[in-house]
mmCIF file of C-alpha atoms in Angstrom:
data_model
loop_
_atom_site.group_PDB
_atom_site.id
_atom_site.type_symbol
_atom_site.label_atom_id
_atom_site.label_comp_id
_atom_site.label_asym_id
_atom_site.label_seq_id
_atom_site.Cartn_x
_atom_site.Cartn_y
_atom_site.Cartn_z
ATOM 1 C CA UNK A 1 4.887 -10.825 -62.409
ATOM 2 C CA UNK A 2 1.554 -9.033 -64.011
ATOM 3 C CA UNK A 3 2.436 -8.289 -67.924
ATOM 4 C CA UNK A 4 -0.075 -5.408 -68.770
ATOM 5 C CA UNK A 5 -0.719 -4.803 -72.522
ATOM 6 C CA UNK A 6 -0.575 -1.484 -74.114
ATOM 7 C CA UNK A 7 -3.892 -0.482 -76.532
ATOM 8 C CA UNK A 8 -3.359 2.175 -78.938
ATOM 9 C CA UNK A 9 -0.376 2.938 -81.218
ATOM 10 C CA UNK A 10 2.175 1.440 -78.560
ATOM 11 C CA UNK A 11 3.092 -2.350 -78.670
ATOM 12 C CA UNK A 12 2.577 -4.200 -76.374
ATOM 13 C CA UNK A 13 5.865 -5.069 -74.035
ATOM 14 C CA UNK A 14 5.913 -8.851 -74.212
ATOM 15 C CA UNK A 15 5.146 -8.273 -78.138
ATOM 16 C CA UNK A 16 8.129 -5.529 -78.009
ATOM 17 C CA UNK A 17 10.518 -7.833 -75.783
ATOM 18 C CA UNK A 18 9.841 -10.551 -78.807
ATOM 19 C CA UNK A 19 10.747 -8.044 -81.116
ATOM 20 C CA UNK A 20 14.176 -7.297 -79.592
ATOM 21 C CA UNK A 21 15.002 -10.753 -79.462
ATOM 22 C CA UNK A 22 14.102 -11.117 -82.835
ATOM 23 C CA UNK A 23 16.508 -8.922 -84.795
ATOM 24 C CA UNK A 24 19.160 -9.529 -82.415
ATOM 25 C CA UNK A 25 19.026 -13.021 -83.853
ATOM 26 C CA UNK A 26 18.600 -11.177 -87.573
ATOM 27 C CA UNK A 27 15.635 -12.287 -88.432
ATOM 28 C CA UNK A 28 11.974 -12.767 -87.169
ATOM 29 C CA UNK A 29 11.693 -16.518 -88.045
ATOM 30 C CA UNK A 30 9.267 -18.171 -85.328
ATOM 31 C CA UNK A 31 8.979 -15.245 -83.252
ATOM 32 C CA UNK A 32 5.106 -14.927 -83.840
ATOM 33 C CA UNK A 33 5.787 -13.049 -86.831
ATOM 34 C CA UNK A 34 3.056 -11.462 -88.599
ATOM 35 C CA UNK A 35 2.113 -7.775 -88.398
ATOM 36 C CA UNK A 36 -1.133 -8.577 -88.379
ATOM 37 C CA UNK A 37 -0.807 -10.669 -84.795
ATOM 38 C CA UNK A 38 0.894 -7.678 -83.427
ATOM 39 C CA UNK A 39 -1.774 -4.962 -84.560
ATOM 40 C CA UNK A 40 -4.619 -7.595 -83.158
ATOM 41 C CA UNK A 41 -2.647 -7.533 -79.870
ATOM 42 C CA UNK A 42 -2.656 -3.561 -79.746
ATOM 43 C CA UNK A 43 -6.194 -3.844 -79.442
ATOM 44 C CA UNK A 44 -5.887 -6.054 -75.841
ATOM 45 C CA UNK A 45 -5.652 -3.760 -72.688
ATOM 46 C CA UNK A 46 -4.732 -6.346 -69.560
ATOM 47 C CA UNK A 47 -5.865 -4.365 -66.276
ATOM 48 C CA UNK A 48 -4.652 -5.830 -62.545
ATOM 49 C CA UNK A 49 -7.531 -5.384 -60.209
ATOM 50 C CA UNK A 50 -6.288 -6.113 -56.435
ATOM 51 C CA UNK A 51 -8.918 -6.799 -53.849
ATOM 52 C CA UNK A 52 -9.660 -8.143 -50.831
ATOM 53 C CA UNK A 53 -10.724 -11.773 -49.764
ATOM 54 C CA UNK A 54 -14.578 -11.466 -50.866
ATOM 55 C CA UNK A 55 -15.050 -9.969 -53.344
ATOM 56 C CA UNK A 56 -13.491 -12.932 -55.773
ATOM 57 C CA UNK A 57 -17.209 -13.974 -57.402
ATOM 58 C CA UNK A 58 -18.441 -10.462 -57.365
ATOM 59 C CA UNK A 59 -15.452 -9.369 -59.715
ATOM 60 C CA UNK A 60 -15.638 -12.427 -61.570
ATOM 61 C CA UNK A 61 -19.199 -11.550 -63.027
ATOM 62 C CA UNK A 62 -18.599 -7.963 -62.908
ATOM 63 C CA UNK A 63 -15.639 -8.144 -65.290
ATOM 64 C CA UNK A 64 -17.285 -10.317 -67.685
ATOM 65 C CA UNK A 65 -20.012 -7.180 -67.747
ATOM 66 C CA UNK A 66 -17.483 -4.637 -68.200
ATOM 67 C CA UNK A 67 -15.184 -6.162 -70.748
ATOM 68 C CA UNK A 68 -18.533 -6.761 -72.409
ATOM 69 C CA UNK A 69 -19.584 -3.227 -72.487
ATOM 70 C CA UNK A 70 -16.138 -1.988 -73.017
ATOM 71 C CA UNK A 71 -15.875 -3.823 -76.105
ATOM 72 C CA UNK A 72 -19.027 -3.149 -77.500
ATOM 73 C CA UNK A 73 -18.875 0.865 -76.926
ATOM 74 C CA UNK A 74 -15.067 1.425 -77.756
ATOM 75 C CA UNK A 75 -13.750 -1.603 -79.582
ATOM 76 C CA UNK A 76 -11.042 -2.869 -77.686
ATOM 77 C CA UNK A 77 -10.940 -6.058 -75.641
ATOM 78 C CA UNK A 78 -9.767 -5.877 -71.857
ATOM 79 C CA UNK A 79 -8.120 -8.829 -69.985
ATOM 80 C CA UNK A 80 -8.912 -8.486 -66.246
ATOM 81 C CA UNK A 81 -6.791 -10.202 -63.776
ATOM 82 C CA UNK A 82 -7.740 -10.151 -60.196
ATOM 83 C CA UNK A 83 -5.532 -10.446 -56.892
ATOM 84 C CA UNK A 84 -7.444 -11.304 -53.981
ATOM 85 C CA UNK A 85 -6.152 -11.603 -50.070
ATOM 86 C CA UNK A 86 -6.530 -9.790 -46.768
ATOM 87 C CA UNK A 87 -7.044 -6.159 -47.122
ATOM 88 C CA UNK A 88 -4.438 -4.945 -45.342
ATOM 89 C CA UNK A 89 -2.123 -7.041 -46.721
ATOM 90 C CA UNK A 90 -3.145 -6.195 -50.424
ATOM 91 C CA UNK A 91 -2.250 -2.721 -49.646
ATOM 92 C CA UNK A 92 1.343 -3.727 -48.903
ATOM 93 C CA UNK A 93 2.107 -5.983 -51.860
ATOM 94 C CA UNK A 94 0.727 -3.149 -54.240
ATOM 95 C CA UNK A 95 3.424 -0.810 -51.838
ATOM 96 C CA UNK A 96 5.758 -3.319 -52.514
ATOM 97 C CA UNK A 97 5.486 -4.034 -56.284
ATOM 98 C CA UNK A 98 1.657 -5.872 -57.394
ATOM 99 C CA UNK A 99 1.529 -3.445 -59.764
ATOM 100 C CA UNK A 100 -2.172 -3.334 -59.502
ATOM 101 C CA UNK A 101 -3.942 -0.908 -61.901
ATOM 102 C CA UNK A 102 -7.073 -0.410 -59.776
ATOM 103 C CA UNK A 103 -7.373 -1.363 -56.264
ATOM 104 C CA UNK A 104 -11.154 -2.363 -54.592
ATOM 105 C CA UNK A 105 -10.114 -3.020 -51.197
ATOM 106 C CA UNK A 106 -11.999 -3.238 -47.699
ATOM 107 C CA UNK A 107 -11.565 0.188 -46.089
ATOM 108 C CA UNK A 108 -10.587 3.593 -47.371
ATOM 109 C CA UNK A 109 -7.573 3.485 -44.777
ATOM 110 C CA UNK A 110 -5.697 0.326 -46.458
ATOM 111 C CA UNK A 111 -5.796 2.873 -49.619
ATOM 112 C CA UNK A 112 -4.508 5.673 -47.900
ATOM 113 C CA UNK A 113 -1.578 3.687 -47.487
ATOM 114 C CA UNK A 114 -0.776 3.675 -51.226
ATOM 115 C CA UNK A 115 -1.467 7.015 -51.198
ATOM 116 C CA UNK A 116 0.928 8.290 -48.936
ATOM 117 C CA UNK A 117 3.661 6.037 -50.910
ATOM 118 C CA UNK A 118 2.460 8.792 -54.003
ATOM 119 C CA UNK A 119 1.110 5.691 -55.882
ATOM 120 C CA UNK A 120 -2.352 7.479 -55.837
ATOM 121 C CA UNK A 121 -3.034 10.778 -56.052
ATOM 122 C CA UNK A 122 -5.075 13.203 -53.427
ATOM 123 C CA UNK A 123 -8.365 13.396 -53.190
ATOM 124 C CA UNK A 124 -8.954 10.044 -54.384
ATOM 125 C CA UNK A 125 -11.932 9.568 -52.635
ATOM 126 C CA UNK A 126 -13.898 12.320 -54.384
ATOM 127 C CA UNK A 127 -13.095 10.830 -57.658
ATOM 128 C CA UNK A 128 -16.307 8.667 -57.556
ATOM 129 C CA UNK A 129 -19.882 8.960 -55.841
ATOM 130 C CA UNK A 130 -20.098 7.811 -52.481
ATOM 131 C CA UNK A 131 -17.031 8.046 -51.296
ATOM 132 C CA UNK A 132 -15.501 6.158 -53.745
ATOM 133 C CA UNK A 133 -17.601 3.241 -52.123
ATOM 134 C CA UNK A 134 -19.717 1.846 -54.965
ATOM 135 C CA UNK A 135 -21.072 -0.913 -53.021
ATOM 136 C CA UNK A 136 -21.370 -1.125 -48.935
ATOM 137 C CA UNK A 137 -21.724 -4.443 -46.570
ATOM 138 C CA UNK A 138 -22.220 -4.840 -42.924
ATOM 139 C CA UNK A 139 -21.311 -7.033 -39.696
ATOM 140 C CA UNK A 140 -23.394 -9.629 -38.809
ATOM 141 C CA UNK A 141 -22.980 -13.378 -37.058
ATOM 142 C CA UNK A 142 -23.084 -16.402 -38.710
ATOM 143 C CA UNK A 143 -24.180 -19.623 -36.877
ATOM 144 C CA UNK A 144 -24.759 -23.361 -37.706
ATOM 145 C CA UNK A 145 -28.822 -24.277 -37.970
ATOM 146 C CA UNK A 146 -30.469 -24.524 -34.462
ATOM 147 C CA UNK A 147 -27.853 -21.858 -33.257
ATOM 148 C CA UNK A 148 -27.296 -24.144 -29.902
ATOM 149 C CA UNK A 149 -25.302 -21.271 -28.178
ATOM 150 C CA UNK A 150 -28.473 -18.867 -28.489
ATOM 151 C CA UNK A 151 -26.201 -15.982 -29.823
ATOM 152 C CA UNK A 152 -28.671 -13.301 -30.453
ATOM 153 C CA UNK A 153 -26.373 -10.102 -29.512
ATOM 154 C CA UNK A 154 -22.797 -9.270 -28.845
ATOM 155 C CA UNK A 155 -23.080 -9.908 -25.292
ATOM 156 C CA UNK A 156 -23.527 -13.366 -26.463
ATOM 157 C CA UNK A 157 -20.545 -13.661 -27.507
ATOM 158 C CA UNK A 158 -18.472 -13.418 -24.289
ATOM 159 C CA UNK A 159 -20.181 -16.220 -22.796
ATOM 160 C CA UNK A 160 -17.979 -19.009 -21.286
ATOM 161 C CA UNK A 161 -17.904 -22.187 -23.893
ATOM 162 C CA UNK A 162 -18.930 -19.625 -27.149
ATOM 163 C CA UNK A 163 -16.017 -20.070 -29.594
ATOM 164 C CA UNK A 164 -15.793 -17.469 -32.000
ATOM 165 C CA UNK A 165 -14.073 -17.207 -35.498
ATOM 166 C CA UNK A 166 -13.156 -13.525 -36.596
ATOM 167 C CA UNK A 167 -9.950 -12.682 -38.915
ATOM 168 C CA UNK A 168 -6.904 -10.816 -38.035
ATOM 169 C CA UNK A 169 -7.289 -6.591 -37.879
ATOM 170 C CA UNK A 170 -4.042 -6.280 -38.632
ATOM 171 C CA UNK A 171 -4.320 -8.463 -41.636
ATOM 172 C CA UNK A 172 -8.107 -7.691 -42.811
ATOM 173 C CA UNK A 173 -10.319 -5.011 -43.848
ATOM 174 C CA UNK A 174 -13.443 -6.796 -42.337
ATOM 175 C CA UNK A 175 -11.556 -7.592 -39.424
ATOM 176 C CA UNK A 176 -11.601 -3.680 -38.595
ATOM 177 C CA UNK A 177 -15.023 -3.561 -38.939
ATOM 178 C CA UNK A 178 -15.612 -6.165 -36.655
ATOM 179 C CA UNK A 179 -14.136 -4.818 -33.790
ATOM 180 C CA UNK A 180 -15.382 -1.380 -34.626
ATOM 181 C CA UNK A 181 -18.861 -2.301 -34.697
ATOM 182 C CA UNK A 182 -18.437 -4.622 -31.169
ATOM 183 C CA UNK A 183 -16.695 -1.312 -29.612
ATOM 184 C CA UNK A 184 -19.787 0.623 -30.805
ATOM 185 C CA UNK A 185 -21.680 -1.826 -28.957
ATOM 186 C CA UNK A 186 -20.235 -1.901 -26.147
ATOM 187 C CA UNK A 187 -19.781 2.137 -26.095
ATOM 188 C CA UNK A 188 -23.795 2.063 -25.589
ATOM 189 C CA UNK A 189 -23.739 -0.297 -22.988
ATOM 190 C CA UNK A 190 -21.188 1.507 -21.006
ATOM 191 C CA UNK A 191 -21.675 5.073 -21.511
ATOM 192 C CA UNK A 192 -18.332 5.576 -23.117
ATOM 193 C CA UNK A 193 -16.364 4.171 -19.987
ATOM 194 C CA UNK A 194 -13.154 3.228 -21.309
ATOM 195 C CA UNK A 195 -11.875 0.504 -19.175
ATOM 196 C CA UNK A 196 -15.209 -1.292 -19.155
ATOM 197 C CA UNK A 197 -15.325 -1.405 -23.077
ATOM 198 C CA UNK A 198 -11.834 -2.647 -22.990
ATOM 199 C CA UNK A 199 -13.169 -5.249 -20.842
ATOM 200 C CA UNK A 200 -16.000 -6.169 -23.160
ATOM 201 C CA UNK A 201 -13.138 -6.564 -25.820
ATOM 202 C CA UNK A 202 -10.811 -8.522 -23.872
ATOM 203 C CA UNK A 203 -13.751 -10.931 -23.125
ATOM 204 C CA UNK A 204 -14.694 -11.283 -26.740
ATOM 205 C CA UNK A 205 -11.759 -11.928 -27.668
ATOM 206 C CA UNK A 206 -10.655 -14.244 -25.568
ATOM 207 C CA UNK A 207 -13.389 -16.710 -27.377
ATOM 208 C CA UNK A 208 -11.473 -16.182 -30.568
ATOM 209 C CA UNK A 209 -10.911 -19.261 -31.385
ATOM 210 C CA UNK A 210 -8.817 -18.736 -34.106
ATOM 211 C CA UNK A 211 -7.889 -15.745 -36.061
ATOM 212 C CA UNK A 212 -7.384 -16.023 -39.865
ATOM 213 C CA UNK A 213 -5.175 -13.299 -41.988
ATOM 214 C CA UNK A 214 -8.572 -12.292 -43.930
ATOM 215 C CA UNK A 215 -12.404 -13.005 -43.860
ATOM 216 C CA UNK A 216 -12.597 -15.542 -46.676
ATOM 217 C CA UNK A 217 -10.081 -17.570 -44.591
ATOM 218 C CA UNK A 218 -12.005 -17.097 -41.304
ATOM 219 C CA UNK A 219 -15.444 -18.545 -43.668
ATOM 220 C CA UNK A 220 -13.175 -21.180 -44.566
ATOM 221 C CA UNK A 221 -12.474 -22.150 -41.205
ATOM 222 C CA UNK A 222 -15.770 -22.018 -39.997
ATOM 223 C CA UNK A 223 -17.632 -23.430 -42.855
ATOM 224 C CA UNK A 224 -15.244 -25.730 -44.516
ATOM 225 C CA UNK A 225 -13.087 -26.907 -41.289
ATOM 226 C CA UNK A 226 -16.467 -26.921 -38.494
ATOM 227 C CA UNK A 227 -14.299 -25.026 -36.286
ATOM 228 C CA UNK A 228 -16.175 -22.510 -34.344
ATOM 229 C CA UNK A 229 -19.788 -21.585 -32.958
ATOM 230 C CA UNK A 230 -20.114 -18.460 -34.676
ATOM 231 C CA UNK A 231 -18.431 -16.461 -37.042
ATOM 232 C CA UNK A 232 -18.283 -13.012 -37.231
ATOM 233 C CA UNK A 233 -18.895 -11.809 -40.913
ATOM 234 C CA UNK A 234 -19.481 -9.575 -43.567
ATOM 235 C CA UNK A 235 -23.153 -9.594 -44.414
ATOM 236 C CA UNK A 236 -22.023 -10.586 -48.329
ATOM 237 C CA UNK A 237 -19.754 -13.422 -46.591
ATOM 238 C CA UNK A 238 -23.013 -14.886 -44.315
ATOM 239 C CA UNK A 239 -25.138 -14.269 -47.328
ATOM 240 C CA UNK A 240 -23.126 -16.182 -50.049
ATOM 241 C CA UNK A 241 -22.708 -19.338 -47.403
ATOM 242 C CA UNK A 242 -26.132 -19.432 -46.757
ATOM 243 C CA UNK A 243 -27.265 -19.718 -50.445
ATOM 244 C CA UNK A 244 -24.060 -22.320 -50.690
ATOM 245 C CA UNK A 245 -25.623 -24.614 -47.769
ATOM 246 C CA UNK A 246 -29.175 -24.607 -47.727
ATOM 247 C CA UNK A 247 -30.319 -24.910 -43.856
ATOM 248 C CA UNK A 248 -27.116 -25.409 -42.543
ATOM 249 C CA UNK A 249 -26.210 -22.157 -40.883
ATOM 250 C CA UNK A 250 -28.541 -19.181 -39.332
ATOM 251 C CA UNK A 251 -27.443 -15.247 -39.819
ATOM 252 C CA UNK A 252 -28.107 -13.393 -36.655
ATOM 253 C CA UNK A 253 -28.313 -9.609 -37.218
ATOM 254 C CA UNK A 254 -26.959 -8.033 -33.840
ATOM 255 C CA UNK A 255 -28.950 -5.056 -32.425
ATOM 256 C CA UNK A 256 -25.965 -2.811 -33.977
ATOM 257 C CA UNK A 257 -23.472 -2.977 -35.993
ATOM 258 C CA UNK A 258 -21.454 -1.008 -38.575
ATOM 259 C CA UNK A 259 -21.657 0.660 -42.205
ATOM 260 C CA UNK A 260 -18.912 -1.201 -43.921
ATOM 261 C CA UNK A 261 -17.976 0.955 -47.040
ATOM 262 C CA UNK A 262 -15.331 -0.811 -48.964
ATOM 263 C CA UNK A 263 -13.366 2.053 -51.448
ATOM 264 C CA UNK A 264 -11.983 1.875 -54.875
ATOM 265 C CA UNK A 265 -9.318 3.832 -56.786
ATOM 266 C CA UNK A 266 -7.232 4.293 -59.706
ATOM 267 C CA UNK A 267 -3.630 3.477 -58.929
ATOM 268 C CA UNK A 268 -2.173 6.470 -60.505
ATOM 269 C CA UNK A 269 1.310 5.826 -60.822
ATOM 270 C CA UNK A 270 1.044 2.134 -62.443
ATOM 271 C CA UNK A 271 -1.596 3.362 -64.697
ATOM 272 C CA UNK A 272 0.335 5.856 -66.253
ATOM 273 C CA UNK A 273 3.120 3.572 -66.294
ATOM 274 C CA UNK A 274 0.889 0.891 -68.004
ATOM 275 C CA UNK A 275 -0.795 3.420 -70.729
ATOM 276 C CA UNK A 276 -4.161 1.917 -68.841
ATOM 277 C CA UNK A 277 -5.387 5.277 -67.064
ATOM 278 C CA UNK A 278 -8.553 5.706 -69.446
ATOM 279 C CA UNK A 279 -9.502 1.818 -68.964
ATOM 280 C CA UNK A 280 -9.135 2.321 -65.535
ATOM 281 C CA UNK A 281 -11.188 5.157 -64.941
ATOM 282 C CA UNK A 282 -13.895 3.337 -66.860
ATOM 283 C CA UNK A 283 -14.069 0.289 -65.122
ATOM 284 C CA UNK A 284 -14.303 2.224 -61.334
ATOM 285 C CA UNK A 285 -17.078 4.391 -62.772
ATOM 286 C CA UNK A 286 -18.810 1.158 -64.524
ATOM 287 C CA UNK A 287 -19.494 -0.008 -60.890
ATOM 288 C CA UNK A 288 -22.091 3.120 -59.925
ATOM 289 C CA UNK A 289 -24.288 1.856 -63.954
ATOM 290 C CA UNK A 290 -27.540 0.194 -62.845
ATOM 291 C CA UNK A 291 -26.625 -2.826 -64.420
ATOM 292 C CA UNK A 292 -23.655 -3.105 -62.155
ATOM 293 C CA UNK A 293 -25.190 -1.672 -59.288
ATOM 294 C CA UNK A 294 -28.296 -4.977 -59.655
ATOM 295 C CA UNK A 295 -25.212 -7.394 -60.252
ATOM 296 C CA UNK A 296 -23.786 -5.748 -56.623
ATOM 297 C CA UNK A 297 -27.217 -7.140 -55.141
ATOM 298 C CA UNK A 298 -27.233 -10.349 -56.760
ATOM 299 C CA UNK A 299 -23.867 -10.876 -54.895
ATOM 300 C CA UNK A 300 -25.084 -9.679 -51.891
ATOM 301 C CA UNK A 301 -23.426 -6.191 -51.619
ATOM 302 C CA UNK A 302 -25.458 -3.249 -50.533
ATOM 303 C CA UNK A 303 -25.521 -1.400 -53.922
ATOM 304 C CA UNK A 304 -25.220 2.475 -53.040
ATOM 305 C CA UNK A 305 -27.918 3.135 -55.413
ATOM 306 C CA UNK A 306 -31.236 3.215 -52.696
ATOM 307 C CA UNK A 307 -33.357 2.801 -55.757
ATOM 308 C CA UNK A 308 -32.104 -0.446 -56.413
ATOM 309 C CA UNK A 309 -30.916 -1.191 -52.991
ATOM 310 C CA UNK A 310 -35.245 -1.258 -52.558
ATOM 311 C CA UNK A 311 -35.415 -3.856 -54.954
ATOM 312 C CA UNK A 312 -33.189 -5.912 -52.650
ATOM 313 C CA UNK A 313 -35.379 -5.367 -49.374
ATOM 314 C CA UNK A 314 -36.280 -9.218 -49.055
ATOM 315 C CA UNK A 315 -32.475 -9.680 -49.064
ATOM 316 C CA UNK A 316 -30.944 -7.465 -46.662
ATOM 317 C CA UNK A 317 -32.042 -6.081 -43.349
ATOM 318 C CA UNK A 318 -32.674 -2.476 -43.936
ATOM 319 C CA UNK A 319 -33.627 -1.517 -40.487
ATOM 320 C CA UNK A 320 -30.501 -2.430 -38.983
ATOM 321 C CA UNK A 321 -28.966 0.362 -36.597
ATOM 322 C CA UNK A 322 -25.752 1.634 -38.068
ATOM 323 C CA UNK A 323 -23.185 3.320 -36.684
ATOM 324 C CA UNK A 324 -20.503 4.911 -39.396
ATOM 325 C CA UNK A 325 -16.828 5.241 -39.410
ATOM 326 C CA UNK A 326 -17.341 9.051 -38.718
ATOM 327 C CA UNK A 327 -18.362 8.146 -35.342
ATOM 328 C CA UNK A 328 -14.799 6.923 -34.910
ATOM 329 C CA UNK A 329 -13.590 10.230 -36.145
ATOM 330 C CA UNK A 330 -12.728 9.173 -39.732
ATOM 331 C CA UNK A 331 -10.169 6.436 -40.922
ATOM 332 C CA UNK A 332 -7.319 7.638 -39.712
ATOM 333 C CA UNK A 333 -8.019 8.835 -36.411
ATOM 334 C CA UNK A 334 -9.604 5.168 -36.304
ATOM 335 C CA UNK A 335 -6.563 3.043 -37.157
ATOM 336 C CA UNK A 336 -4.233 5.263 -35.455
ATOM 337 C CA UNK A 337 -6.467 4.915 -32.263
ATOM 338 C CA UNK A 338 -7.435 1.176 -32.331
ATOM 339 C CA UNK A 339 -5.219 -0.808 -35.105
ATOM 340 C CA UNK A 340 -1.688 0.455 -35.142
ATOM 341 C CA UNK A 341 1.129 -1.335 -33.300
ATOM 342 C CA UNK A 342 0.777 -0.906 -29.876
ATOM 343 C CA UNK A 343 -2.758 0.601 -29.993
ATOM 344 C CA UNK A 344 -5.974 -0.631 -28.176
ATOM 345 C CA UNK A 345 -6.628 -3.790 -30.512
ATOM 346 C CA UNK A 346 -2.458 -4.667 -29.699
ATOM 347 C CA UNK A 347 -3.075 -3.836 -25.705
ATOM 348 C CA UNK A 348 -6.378 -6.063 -25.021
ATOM 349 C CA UNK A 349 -5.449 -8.693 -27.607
ATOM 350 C CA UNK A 350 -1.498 -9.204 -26.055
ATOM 351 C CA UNK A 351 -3.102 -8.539 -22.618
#
């Protein structure tokens, strides 16, 4: 259970619970007892950030920046906690109770599903630049030094003996935009034919070696376990191991692949339940300062800022043909078409 602690003139529940319990008993012997304690607690806001599998060191020196600024500029200390798993499956424990205060997941479509619970309000996505996407990523391969398969393209990938690691779309965020940016592929090298790109699919993943419920697991497997010849990653994922193990693994950049714009929002119900809505609102729109936006870099996000996403051109390759999640007709029409039970991802995986 996440306790959340109330600024302001409210006290703070656990101090309030104590309270109770105190003059029940008829007296407040031992029951951290001065007024003082409980006025310095007032000034402690605790805020639940749930996320997806990647984004754990990103958040961890990003909330160290905000608390640090929030402090400075409006006196009160915040306490972040973070919650980090599979995208998809972040969505549904904040349906089911994770009473997060903010959610930074993978894809706007995993928040859309909080939405339409009326945890968050419409029009979320206009309530911060960009799309509510502060930060963006892309798809590319990650192979061990000497790349001994010679993976160079999707295509690769289907060849026989090529064992590939990739997480679970129904599970993860960056499993969606895996598959979306291999369908892209093969949509160019089939001219839109249908059963041929289903083809390409069911060949690709039939080298899925195995399938992990979110993309820190899959780097897990392949890095930490050996299991695999490539792994297909988020750019920030490939990035981070590479700096990790020095010459050990190659990043192949595939001729295409995808815009992957992960989305933030205020989860309206639990901050308003929490007292934490101005906090909240703060620490989202904290994200788009330039300090945050060169921290995104240093952890190898694509900051949304192109000024300082130039500062970054040794890091990232910036010539990279992209296709968007508009050319899939939008999130919805997307999951509906591809990731839903029984859709295409269901029919070539199952057949």
């Amino acid at each position: 259970m996440n306790i959340h602690l109330i600024k302001s003139k409210h006290l703070p529940r656990m101090a309030a619970l104590g309270l109770s319990v105190c003059l029940l008993a008829g007296m407040l012997v031992g029951c951290g007892s001065s007024s003082d304690e409980a006025e310095e607690d007032s000034d402690v806001v605790e805020l639940l950030n749930v996320s997806y599998d990647p984004t754990r060191e990103f958040y961890e020196a990003y909330n160290e920046l905000f608390t640090a600024y929030y402090e400075e500029a409006y006196g009160v200390t915040v306490e972040v906690t973070q919650s980090h798993g599979g995208s998809g499956s972040q969505a549904r424990s904040v349906i089911e109770g994770n009473e997060a205060d903010v959610v930074t997941l993978a894809l706007a479509h995993d928040i859309t599903l909080i939405e339409n619970e009326g945890m968050i309000d419409a029009g979320w996505m206009d309530e911060f630049e960009n799309n509510s996407s502060p930060y963006t990523s892309t798809i590319v391969f990650l192979v061990r030094a000497g790349n001994e398969k010679n993976i160079q393209d999707w295509d690769n990938l289907l060849q026989e003996g090529v064992d590939i690691i990739t997480p679970d779309p129904k599970s993860s965020g960056g499993a969606c935009w895996n598959f979306l940016a291999a369908w892209y592929y093969a949509e160019q090298q089939y001219g839109k034919d249908e059963a041929q790109i289903k083809e390409f699919m069911r060949a690709l993943y039939a080298n899925v070696l195995v399938m992990d419920s979110g993309a820190r697991g899959a780097t897990t497997t392949f890095v930490e376990n050996g299991q695999g010849d490539v792994l297909i990653a988020w750019e920030n994922e490939a990035l981070q191991t590479m700096a990790d193990y020095p010459d050990e693994y190659e990043i192949i950049t595939p001729s295409v692949s995808i815009l992957a714009e992960p989305s933030v929002a205020i989860v309206d119900e639990n901050v308003t339940d929490h007292d934490t809505a101005e906090v909240a609102q703060a620490y989202l729109e904290y994200l788009y300062t330039d300090e945050a936006q060169r921290l995104i870099g240093e952890y190898y996000y694509r900051p949304t800022n192109e000024e300082i996403l130039s500062e970054f051109s040794d890091v990232f390759d910036l010539d990279v043909e992209l296709c968007t999640i508009d050319d899939f007709g939008g999130w919805d029409k997307a999951y509906e078409t591809f990731f839903q039970d029984d859709a295409i991802f269901d029919e070539i995986y199952n057949s």
